[in-house]
Coordinates of C-alpha atoms and ligand atoms in Angstrom, one line a residue:
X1 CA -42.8 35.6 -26.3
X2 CA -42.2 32.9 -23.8
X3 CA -41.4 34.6 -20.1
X4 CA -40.4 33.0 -17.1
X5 CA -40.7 35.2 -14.0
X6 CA -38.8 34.1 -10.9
X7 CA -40.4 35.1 -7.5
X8 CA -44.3 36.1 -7.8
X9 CA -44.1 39.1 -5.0
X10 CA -45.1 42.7 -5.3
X11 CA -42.9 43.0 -8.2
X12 CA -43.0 39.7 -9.7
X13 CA -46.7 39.0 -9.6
X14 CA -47.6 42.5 -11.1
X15 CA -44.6 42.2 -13.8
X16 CA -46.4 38.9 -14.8
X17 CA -49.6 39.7 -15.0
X18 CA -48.4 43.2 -17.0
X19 CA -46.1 41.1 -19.7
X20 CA -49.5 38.7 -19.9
X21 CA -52.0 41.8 -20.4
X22 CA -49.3 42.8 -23.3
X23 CA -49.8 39.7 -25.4
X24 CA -46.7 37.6 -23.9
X25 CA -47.2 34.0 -22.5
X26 CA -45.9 34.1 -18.7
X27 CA -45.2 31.5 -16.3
X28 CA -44.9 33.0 -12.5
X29 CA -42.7 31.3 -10.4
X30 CA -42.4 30.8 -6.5
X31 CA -40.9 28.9 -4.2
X32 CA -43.7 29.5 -1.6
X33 CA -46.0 27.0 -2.7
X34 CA -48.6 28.5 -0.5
X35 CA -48.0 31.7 -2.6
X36 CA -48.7 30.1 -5.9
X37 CA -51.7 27.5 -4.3
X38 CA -53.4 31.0 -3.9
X39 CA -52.4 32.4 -6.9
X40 CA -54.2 28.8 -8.8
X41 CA -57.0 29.1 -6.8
X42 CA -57.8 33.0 -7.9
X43 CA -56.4 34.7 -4.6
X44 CA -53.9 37.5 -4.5
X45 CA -51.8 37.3 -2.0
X46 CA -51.2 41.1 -2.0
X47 CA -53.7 44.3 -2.1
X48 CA -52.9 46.2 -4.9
X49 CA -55.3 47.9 -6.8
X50 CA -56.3 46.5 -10.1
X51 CA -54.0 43.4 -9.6
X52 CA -56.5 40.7 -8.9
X53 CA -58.8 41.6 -12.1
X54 CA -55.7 41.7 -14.2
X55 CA -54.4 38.2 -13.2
X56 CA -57.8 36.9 -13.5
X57 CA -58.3 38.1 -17.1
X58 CA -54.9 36.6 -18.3
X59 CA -55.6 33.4 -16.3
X60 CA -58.5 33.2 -18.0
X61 CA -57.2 34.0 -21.6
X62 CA -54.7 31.6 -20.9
X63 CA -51.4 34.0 -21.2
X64 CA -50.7 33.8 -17.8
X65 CA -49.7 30.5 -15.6
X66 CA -48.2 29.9 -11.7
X67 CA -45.9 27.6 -10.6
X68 CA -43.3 26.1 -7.8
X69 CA -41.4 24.5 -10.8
X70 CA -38.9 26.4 -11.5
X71 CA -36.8 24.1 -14.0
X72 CA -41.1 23.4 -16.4
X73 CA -41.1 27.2 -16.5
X74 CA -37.9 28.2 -17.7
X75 CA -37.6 25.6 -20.4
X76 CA -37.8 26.4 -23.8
X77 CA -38.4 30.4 -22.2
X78 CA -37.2 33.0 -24.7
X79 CA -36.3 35.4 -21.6
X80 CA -36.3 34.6 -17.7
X81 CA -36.7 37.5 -15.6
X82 CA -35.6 37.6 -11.5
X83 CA -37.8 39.7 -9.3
X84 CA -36.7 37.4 -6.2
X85 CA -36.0 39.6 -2.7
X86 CA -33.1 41.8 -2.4
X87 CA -33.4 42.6 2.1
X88 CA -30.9 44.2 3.5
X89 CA -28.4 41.5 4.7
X90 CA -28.6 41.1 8.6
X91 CA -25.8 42.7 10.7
X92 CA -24.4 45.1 7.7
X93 CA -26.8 46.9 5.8
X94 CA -25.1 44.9 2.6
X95 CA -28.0 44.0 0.2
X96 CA -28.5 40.0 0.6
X97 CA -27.9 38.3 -2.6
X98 CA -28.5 34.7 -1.7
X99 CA -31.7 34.7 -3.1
X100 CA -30.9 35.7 -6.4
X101 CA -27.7 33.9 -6.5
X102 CA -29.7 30.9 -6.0
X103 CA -32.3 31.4 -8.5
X104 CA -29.3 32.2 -10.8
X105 CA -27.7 28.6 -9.7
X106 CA -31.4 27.1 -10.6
X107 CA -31.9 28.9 -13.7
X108 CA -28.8 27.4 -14.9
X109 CA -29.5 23.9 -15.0
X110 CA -32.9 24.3 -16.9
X111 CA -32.4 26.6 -19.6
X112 CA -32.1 25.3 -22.8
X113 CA -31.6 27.7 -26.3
X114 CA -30.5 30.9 -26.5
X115 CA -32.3 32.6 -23.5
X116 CA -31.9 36.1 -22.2
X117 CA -31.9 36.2 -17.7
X118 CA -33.3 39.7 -17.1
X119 CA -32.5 41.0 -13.5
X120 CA -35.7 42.9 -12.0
X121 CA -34.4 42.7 -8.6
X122 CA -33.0 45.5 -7.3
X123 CA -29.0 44.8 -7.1
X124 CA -26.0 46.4 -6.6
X125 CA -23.5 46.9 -8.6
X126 CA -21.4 43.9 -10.1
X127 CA -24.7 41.1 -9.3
X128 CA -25.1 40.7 -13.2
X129 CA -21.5 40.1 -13.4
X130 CA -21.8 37.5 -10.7
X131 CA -24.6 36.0 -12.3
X132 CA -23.4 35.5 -15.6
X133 CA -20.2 33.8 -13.7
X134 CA -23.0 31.6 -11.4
X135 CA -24.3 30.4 -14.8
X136 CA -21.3 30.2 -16.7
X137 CA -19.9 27.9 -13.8
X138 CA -22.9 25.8 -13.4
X139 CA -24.0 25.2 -17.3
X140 CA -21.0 26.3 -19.5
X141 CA -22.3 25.0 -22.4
X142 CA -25.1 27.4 -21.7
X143 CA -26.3 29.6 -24.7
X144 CA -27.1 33.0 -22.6
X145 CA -26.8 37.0 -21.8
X146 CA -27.7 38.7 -18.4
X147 CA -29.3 42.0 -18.6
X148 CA -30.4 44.4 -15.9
X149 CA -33.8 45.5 -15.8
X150 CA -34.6 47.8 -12.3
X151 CA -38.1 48.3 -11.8
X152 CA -39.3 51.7 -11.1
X153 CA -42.8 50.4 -10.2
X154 CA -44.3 51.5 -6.8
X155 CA -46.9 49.9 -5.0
X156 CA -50.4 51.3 -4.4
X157 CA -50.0 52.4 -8.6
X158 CA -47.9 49.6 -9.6
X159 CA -50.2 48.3 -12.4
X160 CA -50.1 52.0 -13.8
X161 CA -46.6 52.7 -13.3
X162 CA -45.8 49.6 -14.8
X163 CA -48.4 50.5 -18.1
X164 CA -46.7 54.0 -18.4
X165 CA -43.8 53.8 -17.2
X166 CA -41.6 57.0 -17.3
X167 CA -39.1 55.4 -18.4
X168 CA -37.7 51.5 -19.1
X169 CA -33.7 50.7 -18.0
X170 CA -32.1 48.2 -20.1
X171 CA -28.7 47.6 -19.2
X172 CA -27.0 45.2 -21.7
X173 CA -23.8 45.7 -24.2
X174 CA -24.9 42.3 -25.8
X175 CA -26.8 43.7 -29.2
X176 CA -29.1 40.5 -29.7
X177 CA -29.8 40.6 -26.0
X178 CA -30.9 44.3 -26.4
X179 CA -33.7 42.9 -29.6
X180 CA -35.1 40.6 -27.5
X181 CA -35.5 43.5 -24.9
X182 CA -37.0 45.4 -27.5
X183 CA -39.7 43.2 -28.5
X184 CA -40.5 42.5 -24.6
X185 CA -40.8 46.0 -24.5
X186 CA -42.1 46.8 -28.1
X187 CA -46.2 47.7 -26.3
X188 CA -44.9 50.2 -24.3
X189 CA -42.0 51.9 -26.6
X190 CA -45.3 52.3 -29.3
X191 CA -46.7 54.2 -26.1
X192 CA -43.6 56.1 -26.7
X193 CA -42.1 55.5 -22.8
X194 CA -38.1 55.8 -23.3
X195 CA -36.7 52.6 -23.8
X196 CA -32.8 53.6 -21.9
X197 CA -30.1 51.1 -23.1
X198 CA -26.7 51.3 -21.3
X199 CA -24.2 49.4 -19.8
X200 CA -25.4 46.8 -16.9
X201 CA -23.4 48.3 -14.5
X202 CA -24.8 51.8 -15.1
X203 CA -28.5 50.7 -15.5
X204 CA -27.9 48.6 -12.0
X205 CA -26.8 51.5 -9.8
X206 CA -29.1 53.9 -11.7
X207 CA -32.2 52.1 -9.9
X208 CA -30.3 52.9 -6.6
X209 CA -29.3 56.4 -7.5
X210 CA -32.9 57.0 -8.0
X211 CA -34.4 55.8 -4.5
X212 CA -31.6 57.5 -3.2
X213 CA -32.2 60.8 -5.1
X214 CA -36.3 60.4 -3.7
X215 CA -35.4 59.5 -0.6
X216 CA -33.1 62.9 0.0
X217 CA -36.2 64.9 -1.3
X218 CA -38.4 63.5 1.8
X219 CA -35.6 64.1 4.2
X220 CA -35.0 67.6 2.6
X221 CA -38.5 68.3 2.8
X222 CA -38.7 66.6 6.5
X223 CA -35.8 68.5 7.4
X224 CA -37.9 71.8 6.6
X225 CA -40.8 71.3 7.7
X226 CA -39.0 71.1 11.4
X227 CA -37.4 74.2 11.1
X228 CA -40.6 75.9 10.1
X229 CA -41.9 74.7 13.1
X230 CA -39.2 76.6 15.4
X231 CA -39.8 79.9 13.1
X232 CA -43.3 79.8 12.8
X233 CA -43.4 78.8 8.7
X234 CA -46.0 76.5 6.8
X235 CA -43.8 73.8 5.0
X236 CA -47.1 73.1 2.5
X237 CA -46.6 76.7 1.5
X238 CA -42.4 76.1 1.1
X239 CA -43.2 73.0 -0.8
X240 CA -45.5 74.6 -3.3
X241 CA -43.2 77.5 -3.6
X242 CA -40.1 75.5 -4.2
X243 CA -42.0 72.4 -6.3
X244 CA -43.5 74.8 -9.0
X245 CA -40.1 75.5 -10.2
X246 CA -39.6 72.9 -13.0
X247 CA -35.8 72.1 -11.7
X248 CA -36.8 71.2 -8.6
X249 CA -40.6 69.4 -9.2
X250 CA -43.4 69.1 -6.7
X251 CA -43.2 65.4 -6.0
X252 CA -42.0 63.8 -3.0
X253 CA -42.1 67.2 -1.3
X254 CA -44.3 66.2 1.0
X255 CA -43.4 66.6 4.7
X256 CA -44.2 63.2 7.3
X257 CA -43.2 61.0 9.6
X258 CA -39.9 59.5 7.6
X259 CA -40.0 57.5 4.6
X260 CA -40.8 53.9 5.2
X261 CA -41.1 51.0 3.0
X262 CA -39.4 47.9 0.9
X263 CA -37.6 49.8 -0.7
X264 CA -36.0 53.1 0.4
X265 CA -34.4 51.9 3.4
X266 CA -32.7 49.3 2.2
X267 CA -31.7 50.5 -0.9
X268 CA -30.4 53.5 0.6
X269 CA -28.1 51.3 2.9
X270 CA -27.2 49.0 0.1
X271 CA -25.5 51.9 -2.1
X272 CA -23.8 53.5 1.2
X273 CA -21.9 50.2 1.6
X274 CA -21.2 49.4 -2.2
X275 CA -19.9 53.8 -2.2
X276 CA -18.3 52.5 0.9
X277 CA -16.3 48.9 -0.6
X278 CA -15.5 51.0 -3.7
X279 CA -13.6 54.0 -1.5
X280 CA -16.4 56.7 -2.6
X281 CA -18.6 57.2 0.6
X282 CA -21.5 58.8 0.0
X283 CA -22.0 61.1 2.8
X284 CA -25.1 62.6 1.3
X285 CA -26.9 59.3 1.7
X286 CA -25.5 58.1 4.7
X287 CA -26.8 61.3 6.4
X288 CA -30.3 60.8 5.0
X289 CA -30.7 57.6 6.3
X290 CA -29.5 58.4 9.8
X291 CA -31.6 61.5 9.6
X292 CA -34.6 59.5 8.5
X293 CA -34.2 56.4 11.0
X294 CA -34.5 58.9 13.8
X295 CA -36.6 60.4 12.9
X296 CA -39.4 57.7 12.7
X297 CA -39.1 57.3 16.4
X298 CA -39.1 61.1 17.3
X299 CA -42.9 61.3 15.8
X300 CA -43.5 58.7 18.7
X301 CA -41.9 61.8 20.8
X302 CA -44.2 64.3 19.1
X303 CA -47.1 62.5 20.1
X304 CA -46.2 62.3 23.3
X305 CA -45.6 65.7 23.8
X306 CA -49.2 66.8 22.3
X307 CA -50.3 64.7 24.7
X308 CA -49.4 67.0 27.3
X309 CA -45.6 65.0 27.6
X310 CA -47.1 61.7 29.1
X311 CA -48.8 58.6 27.4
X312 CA -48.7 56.4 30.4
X313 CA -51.9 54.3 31.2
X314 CA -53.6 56.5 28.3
X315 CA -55.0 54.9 25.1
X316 CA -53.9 56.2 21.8
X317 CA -55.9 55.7 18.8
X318 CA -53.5 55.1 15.4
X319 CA -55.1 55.5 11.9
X320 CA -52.6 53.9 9.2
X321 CA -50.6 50.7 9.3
X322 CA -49.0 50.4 6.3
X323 CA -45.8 52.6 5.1
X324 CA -48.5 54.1 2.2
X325 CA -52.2 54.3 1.1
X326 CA -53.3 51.6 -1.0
X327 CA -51.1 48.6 -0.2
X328 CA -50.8 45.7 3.2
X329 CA -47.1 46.6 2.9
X330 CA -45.5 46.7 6.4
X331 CA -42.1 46.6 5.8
X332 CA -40.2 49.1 7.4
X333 CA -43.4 51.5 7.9
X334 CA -42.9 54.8 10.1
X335 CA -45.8 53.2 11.9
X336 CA -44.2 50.6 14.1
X337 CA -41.4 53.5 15.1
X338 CA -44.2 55.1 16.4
X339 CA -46.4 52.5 18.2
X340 CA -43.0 50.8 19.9
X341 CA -42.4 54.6 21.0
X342 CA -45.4 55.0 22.2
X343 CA -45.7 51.5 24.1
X344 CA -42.1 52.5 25.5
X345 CA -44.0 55.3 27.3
X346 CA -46.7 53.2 28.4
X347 CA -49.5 54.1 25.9
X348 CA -52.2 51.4 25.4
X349 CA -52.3 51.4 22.0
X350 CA -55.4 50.5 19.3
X351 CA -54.9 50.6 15.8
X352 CA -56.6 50.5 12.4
X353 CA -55.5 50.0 8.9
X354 CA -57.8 49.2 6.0
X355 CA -55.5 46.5 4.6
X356 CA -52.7 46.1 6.7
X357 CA -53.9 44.6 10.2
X358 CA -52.8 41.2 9.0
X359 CA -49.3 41.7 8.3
X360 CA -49.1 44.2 11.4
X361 CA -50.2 41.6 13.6
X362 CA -46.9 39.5 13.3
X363 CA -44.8 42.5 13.0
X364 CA -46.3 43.9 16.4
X365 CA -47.5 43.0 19.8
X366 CA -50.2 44.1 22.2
X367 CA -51.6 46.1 20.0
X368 CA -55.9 46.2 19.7
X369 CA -57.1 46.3 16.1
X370 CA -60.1 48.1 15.5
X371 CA -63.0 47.7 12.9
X372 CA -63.1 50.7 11.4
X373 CA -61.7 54.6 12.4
X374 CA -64.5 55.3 14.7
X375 CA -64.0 52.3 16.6
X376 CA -60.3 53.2 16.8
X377 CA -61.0 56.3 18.6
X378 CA -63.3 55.0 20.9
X379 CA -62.6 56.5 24.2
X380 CA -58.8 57.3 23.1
X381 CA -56.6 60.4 24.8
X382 CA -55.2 61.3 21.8
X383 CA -55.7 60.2 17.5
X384 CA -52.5 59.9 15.4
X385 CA -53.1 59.9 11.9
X386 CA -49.7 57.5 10.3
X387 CA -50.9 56.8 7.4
X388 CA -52.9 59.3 4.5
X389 CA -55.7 56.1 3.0
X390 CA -58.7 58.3 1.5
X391 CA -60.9 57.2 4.0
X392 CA -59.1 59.2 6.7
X393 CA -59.3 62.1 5.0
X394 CA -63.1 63.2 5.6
X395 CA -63.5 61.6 8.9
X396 CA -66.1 63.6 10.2
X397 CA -64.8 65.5 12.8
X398 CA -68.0 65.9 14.6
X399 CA -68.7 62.3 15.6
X400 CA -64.8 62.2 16.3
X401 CA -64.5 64.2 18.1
X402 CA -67.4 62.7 20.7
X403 CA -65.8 59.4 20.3
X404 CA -62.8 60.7 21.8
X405 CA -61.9 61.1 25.5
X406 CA -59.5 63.9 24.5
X407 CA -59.8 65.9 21.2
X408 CA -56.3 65.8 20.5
X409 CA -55.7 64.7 17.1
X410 CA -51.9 64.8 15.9
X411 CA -51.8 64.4 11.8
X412 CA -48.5 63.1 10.9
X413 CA -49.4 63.3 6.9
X414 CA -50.7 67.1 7.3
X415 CA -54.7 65.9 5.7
X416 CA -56.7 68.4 7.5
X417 CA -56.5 72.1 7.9
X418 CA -55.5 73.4 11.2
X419 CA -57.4 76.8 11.5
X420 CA -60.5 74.1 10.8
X421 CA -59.4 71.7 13.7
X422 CA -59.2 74.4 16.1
X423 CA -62.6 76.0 15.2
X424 CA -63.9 72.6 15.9
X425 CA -62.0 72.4 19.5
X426 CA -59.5 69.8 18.5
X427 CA -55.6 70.3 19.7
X428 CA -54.7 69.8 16.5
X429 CA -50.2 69.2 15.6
X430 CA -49.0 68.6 12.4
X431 CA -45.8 68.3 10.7
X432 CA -44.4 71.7 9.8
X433 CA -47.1 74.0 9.8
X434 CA -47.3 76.0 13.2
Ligands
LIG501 N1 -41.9 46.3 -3.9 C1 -41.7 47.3 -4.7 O1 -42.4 48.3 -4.7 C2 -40.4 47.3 -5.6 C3 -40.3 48.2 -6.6 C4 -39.2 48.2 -7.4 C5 -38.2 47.2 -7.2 N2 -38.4 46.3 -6.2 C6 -37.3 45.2 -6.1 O2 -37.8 44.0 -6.6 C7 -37.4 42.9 -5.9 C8 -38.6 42.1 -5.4 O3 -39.3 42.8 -4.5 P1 -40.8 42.4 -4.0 O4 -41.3 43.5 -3.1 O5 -41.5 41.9 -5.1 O6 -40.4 41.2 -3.0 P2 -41.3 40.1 -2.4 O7 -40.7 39.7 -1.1 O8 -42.7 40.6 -2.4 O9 -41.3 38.9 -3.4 C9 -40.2 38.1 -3.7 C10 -40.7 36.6 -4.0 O10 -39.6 35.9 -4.5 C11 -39.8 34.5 -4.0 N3 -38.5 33.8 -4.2 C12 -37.4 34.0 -3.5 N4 -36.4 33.1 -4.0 C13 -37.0 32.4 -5.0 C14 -36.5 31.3 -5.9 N5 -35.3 30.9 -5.8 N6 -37.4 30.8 -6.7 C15 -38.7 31.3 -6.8 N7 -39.2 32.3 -6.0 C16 -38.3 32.8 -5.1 C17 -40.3 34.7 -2.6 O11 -40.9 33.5 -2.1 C18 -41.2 35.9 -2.7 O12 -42.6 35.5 -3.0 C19 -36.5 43.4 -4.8 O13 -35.2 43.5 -5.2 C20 -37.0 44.9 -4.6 O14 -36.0 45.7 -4.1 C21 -39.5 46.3 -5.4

């Protein structure tokens, strides 16, 4: 089949290159054209795992193409997905459609034959609605269905997720819509992954219902993990004992520092406003998010106090940029709650991230990047560990704990074992385990 995908992001880009690796013949489009100059040159302009030799292979086979022209690579496409950004609109928390309104508005003019628009984007509910009117409006001799198509991908495994999914959301009542679906989908539903047709207002807020769902977990879990702190409890231990029951599941039980990330923070705030314009608040929700924005900040607090309740004119060492392992994603990371805490107080802060310095550097300021994690710790008072990337989980502890002018080592993903940190003279805080 002939795909167009608009926006070549996280989503987009890895979409693509997925649709490619299944036989189909993408184009990728952005509007950055120094997005898609990389991409024709062989550069990713993400990290994720496995991405770069996928594109490669399908550049190379000739399935997969890159663009700034929108109008070339929608012509004479059989479906034209949008996986254009969704940020949380400035002021309100409303999800900002403008981008996908205006892909809509640009999709319009150059489709020609029947041609199925496919929202990837995550979008509340009523967008398809309102893109299907945007086209209508624009083209209304237009041949066309809209679909919703929520991506369940996350970054760091997106390749995988993507492969095997658990599931694929097709929200369409229009039955020819739904075949061309089908045979989009066809590789994967032979892998027997669920192919889930419903309406497209249902399959558009079940995408939201499910970051919401994950993001209470964390904040459940979080939530925990404080109190067992007050009554002398190991949160790992609740975890295990609660996850191992099949109706509750031991993902995302993992106590931290407050979930971070494209996604969950803004997604959680889009569905509290749509609950709140359709007179159904959510309080649930709303309470998570509050819960979780504070508490960010308060591990900048917790820092502080282990280092004996003042950071001023000390140097603290950060391991972990980036909101999770095995992505240079920075948006909305737990990590620059923390550091702006910690600067508030005084703290001289130097930071490393194996993939994430570059985007941290325009997202923060006056902080020292480091080479690797010894170098972070280099005569530091105190080690915060922000982020769990493999390589910070067998530091040795030895030649740590010379580097640094105070062993205090506070492990905001729980990696290391406290009884073992104390044997080894650290002052060693974690989240939830006393
Ligand atoms: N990142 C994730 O893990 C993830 C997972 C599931 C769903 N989503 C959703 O997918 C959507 C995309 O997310 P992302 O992380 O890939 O965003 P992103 O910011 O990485 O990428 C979006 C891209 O779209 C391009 N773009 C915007 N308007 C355009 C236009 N009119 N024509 C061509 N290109 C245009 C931008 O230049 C940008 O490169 C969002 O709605 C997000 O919520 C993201």
């Amino acid at each position: 089949m002939r795909i167009a995908m608009i926006g070549s992001g996280y989503v987009g880009l890895v979409s693509g290159a997925c649709f490619a690796d299944f036989g189909h013949e993408i184009c990728c489009v952005d509007k950055d054209p120094a997005k898609i100059e990389a991409l024709n040159r062989g550069e990713i302009p993400i990290f994720e795992p496995g991405l770069s030799e996928l594109v490669a292979k399908n550049v190379r086979e000739g399935r997969l193409t890159f663009t700034t022209d929108l109008a070339t690579a929608v012509k004479g496409a059989e479906a034209v997905f949008i996986a254009v950004g969704t940020p949380s609109r400035r002021g309100d928390g409303h999800a900002d459609l403008s981008y996908v309104y205006q892909a809509a508005r640009e999709i319009a003019a150059a489709i020609d034959g029947y041609t199925v628009i496919v929202t990837k984007s995550t979008v509340p509910v009523g967008t398809g609605d309102e893109v299907e009117r945007i086209i209508h409006e624009t083209r209304p001799d237009a041949d066309f269905a809209v679909v919703s198509n929520p991506e369940f991908l996350r970054e760091g495994a997106a390749i995988t997720d993507f492969k095997r999914p658990d599931r694929i959301v097709i929200g369409t009542e229009d039955a020819r819509a739904l075949g061309v679906m089908n045979e989009i989908y066809r590789p994967l539903y032979l892998n027997q992954s669920p192919l889930l047709a419903m309406s497209r207002r249902t399959a558009e807020l079940t995408k939201y219902a499910a970051n919401a769902f994950l993001a209470t977990k964390i904040t459940f879990i979080n939530e925990i993990a404080d109190l067992c702190e007050h009554v002398g409890a190991n949160v790992q231990d609740v975890a295990r004992g609660i996850g191992l029951d099949n109706r509750i599941g031991s993902k995302f039980l993992h106590a931290g520092p407050g979930y971070g990330g494209s996604c969950f923070p803004k997604d959680t705030l889009a569905l509290i406003k749509t609950a709140q314009d359709y007179e159904a608040p959510m309080r649930l929700v709303e309470t998570v998010a509050a819960v979780n924005s504070q508490r960010k900040r308060a591990m900048g607090r917790k820092v502080i106090a282990a280092c004996g309740g003042s950071v001023r004119g000390k140097t603290i060492a950060v391991l972990g940029l980036t909101f999770k392992p095995n992505t240079d994603d920075m948006r909305e990371a737990p990590s620059i709650d923390v550091i702006t805490a910690l600067q508030d107080a005084g703290a001289k802060v130097r930071a490393y991230d194996p993939e994430g310095m570059g985007a941290a550097a325009s997202m923060l300021t006056d902080v020292d990047y480091a080479k690797d994690a010894y170098d972070c710790a280099r005569g530091a008072d105190a080690l915060v560990i922000v982020t769990e990337w493999d390589i910070f989980r067998a530091l040795d502890l030895g030649r740590l704990k010379a580097t640094l002018a105070a062993p205090v080592v506070v492990d905001l993903r729980n990696i290391y074992r406290p009884e073992e940190m104390r044997r080894r003279g650290f002052t060693y805080v974690s989240v939830g385990r006393s």
